[in-house]
Coordinates of N, CA and C in Angstrom, one line a residue:
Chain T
X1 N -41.8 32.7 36.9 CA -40.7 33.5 36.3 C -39.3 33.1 36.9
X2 N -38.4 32.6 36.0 CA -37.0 32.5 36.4 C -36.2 33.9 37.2
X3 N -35.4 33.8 38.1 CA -35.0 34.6 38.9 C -33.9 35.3 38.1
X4 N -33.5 35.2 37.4 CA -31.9 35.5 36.8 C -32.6 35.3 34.8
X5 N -32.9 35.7 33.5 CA -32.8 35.1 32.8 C -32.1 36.0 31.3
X6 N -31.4 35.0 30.7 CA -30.5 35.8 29.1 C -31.0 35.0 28.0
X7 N -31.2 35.6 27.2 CA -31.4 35.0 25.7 C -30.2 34.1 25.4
X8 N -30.3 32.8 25.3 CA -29.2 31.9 24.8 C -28.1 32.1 23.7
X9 N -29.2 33.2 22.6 CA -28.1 32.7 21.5 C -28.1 31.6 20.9
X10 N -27.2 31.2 19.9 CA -26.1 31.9 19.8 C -26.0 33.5 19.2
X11 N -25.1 34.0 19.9 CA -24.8 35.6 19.2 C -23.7 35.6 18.4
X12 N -23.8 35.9 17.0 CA -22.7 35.5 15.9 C -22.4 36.9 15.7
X13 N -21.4 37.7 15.7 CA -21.2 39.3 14.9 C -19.4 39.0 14.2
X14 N -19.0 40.1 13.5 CA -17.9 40.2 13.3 C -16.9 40.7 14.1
X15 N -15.9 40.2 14.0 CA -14.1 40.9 14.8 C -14.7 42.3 14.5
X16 N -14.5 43.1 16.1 CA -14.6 44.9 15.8 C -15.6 45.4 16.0
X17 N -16.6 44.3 16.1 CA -18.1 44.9 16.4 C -18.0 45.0 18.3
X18 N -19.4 46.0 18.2 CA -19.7 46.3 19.6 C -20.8 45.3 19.9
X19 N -20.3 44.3 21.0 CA -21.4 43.1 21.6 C -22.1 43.8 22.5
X20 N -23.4 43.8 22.6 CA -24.0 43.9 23.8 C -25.0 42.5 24.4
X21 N -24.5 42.3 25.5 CA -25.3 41.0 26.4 C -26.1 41.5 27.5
X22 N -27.6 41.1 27.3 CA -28.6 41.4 27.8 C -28.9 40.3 29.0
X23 N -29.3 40.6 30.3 CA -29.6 39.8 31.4 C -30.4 40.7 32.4
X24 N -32.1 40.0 32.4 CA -32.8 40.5 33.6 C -33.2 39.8 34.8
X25 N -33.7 40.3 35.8 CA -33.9 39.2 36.9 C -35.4 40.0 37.6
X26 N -35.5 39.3 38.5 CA -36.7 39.7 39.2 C -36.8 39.9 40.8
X27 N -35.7 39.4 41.5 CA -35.4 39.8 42.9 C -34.9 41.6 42.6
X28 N -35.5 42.2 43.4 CA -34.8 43.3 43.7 C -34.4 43.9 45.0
X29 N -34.1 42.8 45.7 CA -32.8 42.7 46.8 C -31.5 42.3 46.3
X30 N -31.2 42.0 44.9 CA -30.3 42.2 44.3 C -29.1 43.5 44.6
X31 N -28.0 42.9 45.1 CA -27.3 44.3 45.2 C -25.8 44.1 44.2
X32 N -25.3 42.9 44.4 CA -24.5 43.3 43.3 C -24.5 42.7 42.2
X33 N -23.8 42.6 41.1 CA -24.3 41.6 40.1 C -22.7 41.8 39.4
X34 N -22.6 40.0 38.6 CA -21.2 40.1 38.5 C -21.5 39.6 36.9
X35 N -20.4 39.1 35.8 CA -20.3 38.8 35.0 C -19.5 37.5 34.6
X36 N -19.7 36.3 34.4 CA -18.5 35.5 34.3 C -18.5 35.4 32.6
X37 N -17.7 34.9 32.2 CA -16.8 34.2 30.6 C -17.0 33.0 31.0
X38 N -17.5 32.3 30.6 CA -17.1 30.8 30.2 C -16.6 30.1 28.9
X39 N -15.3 29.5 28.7 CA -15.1 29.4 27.9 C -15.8 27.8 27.7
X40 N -15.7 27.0 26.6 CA -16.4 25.8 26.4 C -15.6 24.6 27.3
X41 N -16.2 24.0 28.1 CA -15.5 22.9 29.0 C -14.7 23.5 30.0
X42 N -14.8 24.8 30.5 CA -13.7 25.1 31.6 C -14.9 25.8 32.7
X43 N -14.2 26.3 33.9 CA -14.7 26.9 34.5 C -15.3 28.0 34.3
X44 N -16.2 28.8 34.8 CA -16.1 30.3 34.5 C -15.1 31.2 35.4
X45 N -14.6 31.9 34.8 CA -13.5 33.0 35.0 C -14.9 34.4 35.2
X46 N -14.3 35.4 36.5 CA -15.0 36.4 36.7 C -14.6 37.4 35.7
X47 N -15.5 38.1 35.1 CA -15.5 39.3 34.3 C -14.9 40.9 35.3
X48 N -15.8 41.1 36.2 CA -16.5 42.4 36.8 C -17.4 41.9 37.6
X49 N -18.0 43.1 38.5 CA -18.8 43.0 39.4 C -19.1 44.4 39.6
X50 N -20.3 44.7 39.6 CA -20.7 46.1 39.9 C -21.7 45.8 41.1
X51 N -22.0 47.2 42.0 CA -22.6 47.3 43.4 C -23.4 48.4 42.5
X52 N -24.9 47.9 43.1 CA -26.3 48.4 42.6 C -26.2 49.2 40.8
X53 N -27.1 50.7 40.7 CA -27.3 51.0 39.4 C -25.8 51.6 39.3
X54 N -25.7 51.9 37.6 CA -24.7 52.2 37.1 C -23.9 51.8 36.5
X55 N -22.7 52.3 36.0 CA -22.0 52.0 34.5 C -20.3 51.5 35.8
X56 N -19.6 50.5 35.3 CA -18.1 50.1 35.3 C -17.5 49.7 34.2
X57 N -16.5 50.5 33.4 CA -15.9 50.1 33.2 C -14.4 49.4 33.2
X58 N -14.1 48.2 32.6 CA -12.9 47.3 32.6 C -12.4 47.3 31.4
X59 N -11.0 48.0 30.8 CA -10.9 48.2 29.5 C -11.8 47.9 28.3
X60 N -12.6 47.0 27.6 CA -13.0 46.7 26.5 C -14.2 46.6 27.0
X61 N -14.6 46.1 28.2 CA -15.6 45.4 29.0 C -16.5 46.8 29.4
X62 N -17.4 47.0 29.2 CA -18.4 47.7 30.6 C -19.7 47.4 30.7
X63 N -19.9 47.1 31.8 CA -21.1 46.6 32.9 C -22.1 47.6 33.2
X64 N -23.3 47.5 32.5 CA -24.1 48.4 33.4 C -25.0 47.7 34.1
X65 N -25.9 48.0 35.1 CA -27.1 47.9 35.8 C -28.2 49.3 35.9
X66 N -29.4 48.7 35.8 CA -30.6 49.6 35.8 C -31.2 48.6 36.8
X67 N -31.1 49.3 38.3 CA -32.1 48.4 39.3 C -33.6 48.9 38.7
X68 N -33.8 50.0 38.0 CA -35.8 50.2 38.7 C -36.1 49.0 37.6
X69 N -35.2 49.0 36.1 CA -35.8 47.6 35.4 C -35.5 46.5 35.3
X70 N -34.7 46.1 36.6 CA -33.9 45.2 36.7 C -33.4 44.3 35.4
X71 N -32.3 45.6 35.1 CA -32.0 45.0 33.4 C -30.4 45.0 33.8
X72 N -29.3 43.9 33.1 CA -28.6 44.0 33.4 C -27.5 43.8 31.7
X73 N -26.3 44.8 31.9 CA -25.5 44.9 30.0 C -24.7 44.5 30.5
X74 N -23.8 43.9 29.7 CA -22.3 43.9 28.7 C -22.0 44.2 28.0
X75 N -21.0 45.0 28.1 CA -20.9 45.5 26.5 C -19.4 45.1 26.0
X76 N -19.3 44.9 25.1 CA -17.5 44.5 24.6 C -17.2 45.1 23.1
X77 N -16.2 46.3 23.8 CA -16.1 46.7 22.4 C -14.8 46.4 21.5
X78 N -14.9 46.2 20.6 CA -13.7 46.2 19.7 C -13.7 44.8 19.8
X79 N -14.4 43.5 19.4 CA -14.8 42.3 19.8 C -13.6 41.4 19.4
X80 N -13.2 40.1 20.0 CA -12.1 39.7 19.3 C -12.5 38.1 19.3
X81 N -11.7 37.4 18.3 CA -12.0 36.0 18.4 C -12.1 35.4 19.6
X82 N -11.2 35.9 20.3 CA -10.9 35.4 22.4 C -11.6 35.7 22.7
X83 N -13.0 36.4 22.5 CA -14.2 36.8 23.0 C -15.0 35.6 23.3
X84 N -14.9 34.7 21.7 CA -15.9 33.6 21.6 C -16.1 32.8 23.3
X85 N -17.3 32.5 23.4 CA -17.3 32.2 24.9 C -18.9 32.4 25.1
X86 N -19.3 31.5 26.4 CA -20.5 31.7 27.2 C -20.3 33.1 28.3
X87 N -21.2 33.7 28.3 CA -21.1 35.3 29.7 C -22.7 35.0 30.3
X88 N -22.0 34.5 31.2 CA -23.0 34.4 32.7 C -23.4 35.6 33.1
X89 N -24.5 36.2 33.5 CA -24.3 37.2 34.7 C -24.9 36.6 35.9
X90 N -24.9 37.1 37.2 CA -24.7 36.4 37.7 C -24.8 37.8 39.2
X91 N -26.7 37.8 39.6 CA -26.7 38.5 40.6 C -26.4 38.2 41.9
X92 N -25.9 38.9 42.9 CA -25.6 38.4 44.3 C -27.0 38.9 45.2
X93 N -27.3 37.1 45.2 CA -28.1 37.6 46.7 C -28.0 37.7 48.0
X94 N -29.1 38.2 48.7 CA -28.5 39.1 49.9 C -28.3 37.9 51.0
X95 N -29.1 36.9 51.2 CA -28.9 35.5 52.2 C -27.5 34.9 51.9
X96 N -26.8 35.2 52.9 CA -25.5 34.0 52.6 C -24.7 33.8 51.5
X97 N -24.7 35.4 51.0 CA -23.7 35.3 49.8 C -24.2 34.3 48.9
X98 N -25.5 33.9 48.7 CA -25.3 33.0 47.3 C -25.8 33.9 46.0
X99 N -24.9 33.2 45.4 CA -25.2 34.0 43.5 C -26.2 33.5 42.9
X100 N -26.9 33.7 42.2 CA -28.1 33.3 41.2 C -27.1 33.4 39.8
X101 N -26.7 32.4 39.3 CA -26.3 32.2 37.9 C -27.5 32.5 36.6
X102 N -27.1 32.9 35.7 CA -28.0 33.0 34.1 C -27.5 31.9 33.6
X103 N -28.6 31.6 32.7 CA -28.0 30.0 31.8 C -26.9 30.6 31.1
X104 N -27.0 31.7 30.5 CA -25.6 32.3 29.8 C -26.2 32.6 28.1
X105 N -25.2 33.5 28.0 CA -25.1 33.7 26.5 C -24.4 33.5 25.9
X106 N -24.4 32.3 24.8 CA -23.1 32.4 23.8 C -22.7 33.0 22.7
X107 N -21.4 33.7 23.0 CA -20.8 34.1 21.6 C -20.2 34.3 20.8
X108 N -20.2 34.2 19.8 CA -19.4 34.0 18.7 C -18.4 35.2 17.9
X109 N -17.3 35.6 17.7 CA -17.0 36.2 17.1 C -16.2 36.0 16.0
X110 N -16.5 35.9 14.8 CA -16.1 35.8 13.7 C -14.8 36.3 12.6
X111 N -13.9 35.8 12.7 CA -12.4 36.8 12.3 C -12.7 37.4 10.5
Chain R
X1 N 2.3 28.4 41.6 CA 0.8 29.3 41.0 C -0.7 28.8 42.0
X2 N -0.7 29.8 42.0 CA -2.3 29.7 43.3 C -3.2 29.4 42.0
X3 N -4.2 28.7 42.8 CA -5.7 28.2 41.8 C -6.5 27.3 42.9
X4 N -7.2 26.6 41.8 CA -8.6 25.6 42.2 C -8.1 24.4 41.5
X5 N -7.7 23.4 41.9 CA -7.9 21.9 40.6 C -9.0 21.3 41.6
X6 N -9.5 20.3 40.4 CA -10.6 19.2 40.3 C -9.8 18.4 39.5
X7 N -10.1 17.4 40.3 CA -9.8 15.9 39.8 C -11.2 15.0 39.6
X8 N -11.0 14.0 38.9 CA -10.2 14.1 37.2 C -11.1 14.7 36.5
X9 N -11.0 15.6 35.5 CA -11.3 16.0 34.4 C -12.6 15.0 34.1
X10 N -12.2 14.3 33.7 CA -14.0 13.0 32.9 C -13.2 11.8 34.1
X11 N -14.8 11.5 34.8 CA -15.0 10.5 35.3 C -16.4 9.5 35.1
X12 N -15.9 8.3 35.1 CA -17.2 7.4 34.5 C -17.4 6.4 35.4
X13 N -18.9 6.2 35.8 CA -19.2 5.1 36.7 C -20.6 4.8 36.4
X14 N -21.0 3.1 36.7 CA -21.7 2.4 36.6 C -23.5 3.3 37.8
X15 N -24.2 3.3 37.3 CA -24.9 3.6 37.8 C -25.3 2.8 39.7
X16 N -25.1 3.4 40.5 CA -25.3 2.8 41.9 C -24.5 2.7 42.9
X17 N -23.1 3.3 41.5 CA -21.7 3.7 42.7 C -22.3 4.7 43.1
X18 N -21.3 5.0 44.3 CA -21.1 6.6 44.6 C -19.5 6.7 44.5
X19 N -19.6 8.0 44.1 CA -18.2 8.4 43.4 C -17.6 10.2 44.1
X20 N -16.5 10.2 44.3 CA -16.2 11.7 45.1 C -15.0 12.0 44.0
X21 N -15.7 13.0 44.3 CA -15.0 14.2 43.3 C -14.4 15.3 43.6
X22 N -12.7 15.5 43.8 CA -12.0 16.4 44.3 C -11.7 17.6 43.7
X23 N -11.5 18.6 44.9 CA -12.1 20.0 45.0 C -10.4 20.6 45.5
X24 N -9.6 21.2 45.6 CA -8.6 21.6 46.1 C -7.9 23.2 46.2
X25 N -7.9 23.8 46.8 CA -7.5 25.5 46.8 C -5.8 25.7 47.2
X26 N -5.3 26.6 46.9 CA -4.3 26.7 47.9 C -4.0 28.5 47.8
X27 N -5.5 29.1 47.2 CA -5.6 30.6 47.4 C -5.9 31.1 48.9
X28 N -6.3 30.3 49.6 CA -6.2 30.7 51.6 C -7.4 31.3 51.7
X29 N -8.3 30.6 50.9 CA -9.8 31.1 51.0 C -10.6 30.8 51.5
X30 N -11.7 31.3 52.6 CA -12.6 30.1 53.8 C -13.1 29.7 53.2
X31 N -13.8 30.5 52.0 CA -15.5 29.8 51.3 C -14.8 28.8 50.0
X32 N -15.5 27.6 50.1 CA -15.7 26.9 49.3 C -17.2 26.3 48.7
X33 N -17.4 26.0 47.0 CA -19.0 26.1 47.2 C -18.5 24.7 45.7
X34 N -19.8 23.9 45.4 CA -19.8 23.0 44.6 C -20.9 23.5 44.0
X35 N -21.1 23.5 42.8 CA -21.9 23.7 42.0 C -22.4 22.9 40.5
X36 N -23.0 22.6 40.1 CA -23.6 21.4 39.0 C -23.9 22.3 38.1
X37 N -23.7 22.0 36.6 CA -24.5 22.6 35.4 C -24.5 21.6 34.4
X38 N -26.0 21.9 34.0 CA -26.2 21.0 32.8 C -26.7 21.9 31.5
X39 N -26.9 21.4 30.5 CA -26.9 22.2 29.0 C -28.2 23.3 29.3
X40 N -28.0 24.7 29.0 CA -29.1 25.3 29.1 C -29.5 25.8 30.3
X41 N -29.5 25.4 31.4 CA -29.3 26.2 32.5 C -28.4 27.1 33.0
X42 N -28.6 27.7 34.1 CA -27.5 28.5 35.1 C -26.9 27.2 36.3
X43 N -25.8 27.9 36.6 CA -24.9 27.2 37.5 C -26.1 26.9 38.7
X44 N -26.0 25.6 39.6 CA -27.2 25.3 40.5 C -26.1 25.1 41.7
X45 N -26.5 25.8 43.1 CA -25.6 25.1 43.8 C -26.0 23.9 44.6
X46 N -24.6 23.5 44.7 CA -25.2 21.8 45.6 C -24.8 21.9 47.0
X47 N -23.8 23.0 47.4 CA -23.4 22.6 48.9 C -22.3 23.6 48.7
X48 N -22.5 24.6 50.4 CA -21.1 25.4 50.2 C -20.9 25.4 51.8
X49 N -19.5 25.6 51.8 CA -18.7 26.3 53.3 C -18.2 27.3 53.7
X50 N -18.6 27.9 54.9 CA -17.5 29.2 55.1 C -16.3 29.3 55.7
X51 N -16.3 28.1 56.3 CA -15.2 27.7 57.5 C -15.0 26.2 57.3
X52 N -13.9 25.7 57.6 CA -13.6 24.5 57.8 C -15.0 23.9 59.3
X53 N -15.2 22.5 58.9 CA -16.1 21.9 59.6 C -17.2 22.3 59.8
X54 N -17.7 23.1 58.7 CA -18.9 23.8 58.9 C -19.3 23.8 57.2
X55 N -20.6 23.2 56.6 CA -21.5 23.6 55.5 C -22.7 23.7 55.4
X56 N -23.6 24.1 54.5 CA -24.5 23.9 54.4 C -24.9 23.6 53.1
X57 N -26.5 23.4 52.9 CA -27.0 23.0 51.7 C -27.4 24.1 50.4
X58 N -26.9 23.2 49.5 CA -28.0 24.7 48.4 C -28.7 24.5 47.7
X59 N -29.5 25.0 46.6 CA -30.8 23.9 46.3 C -30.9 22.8 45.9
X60 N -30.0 22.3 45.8 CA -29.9 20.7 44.9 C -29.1 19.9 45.8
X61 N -29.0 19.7 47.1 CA -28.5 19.3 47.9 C -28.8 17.6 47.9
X62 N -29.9 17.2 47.3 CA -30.6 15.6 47.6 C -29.5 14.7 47.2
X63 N -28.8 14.0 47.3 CA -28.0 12.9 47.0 C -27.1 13.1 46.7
X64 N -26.6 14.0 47.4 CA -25.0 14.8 47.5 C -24.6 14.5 48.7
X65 N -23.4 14.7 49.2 CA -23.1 15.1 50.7 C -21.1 15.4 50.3
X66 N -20.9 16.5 51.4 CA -19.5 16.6 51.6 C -19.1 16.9 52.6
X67 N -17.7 17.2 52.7 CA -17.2 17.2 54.2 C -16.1 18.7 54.1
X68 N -15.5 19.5 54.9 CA -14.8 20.4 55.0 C -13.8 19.8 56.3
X69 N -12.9 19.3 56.1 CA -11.9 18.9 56.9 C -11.0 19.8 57.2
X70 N -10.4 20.5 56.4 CA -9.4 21.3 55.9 C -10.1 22.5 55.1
X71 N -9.1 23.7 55.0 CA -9.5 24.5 54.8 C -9.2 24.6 53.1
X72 N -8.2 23.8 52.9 CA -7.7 23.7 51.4 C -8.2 22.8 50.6
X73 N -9.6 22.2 51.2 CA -10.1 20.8 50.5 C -11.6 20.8 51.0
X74 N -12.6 20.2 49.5 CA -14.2 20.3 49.9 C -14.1 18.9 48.9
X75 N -14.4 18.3 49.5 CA -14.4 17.3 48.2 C -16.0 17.0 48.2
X76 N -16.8 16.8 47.3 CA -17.8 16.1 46.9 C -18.6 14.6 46.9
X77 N -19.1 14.3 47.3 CA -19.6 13.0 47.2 C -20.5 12.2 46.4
X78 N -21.1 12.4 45.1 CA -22.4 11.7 44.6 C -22.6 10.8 44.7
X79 N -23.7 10.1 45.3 CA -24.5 8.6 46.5 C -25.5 8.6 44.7
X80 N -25.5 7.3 45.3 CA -26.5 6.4 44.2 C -27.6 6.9 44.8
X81 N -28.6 8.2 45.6 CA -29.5 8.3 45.8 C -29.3 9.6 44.6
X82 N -28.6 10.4 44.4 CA -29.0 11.5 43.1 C -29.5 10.3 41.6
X83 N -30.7 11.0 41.3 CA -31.1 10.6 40.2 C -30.9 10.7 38.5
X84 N -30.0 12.0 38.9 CA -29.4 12.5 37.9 C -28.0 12.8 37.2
X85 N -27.7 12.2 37.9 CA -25.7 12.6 38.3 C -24.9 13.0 37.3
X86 N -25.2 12.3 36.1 CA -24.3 13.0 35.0 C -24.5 14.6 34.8
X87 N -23.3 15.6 34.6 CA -23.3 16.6 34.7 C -22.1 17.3 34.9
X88 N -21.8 18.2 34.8 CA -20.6 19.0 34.7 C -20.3 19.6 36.0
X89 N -19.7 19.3 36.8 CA -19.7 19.6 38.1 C -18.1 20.7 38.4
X90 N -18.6 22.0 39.1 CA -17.6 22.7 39.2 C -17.6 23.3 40.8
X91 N -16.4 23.4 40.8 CA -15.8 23.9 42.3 C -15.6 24.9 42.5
X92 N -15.5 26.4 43.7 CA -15.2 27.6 43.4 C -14.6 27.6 44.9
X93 N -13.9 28.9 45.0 CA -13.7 29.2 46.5 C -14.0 31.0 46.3
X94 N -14.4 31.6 47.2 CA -14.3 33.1 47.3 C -13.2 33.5 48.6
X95 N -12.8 34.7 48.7 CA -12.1 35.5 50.1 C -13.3 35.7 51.2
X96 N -12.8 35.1 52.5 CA -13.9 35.9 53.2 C -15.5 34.7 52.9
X97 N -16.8 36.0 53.0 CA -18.0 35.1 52.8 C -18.2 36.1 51.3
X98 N -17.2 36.6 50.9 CA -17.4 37.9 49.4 C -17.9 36.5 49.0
X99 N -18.9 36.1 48.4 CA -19.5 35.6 47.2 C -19.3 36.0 46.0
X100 N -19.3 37.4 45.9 CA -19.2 38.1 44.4 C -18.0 38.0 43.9
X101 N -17.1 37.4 44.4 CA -15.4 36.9 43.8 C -15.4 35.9 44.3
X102 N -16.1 34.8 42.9 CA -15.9 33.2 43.3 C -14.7 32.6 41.9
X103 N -13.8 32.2 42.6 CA -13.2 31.7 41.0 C -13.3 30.1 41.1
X104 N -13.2 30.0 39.7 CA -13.8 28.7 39.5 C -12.4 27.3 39.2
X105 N -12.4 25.9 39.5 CA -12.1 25.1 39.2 C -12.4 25.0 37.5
X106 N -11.4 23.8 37.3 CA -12.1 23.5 35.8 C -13.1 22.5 35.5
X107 N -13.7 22.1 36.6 CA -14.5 20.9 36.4 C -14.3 20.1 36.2
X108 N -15.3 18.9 36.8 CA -15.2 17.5 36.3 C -16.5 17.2 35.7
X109 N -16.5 16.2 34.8 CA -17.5 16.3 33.7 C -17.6 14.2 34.3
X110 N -18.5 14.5 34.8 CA -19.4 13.0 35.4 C -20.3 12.3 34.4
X111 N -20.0 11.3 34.0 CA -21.0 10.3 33.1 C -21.7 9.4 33.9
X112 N -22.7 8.7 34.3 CA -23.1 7.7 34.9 C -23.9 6.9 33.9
X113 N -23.5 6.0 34.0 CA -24.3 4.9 32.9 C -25.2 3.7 33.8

């Protein structure tokens, strides 16, 4: 079992819809877990970062965590073309700060 | 404007060079980390630092090597021993050993033929 894993996609919806991005893992020494954007050929840019279970929200953006099912959301509401993009998540493990990246999910939003 | 560049954008080499691939900060950040992705995976790392003159390895470390001279610079090395070198290679730095705020370079996109 992969340590970090998201449904690829692609996720196609319309401008306006509510995206939700699904990401589970299987360490549960997991304590924080972050979100990146990737746009096509660039780096990833950080979303958010939440510390253990529960909801953050970032204007349009909110992040939940559920540690007991080690399930992890995005949600983006009010979706916009500048959406379109790969979303990493992207748990922090507890040895030496290293991150366990998701292949990612791409999405599409449609004007 | 504070950031991360990577130089160059697309670089191309003959299979058996080794080729280094620049990494640069001037956010005043200790940690610097190199990281490889290819289609379909998550980000893999290849080698990070927390301090100047000090790194270590990360899972994909075999036919890599780099150096921390400076605090503003990690540059990369790929040796004709990696088997697989083509790949999208990205650079990050975080504050501190915070991992969870890594911002990213824009990558260099490596072809080996």
């Amino acid at each position: 079992q992969k340590e970090v894993e998201q449904d690829p996609g692609p996720l196609s919806v319309p401008e306006g819809a509510i995206v939700s991005l699904n990401c589970t893992y299987s360490n549960s020494a997991f304590q924080y877990f972050m979100w990146y954007r990737q746009y096509s050929r660039k780096g990833p840019e950080l979303l958010m970062y939440t510390y253990s279970s529960g909801n953050k929200e970032d204007g349009r953006f909110t992040a939940q965590v559920d540690k007991s099912s080690k399930y992890i959301s995005l949600f983006i509401r009010d979706s916009q073309p500048s959406d379109s993009a790969t979303y990493l998540c992207a748990p922090l493990g507890t040895s030496y700060d290293k991150v366990i990246f998701g292949p990612g999910t791409s999405l599409s939003v449609i004007p | 404007d504070g950031g991360i560049t990577q130089s160059p954008k697309y670089l191309f080499r003959k299979e058996g060079q080794n080729v280094t691939l620049s990494c640069e900060q001037n956010l005043n950040h200790d940690a610097m980390y190199w990281y490889r992705q290819d289609p379909g995976q998550g980000l893999r790392l290849i080698y990070y630092s927390q301090i100047v003159n000090d790194f270590q390895k990360g899972d994909i470390a075999e036919g890599y090597s780099v150096s921390r001279e400076k605090k503003e610079s990690f540059p990369l090395t790929v040796t004709s021993a990696q088997k697989n070198p083509t790949a999208f290679y990205l650079c990050a730095s975080s504050p501190g050993g915070r991992g969870r705020e890594q911002y990213f370079g824009p990558g260099t996109r490596l072809t080996v033929t």
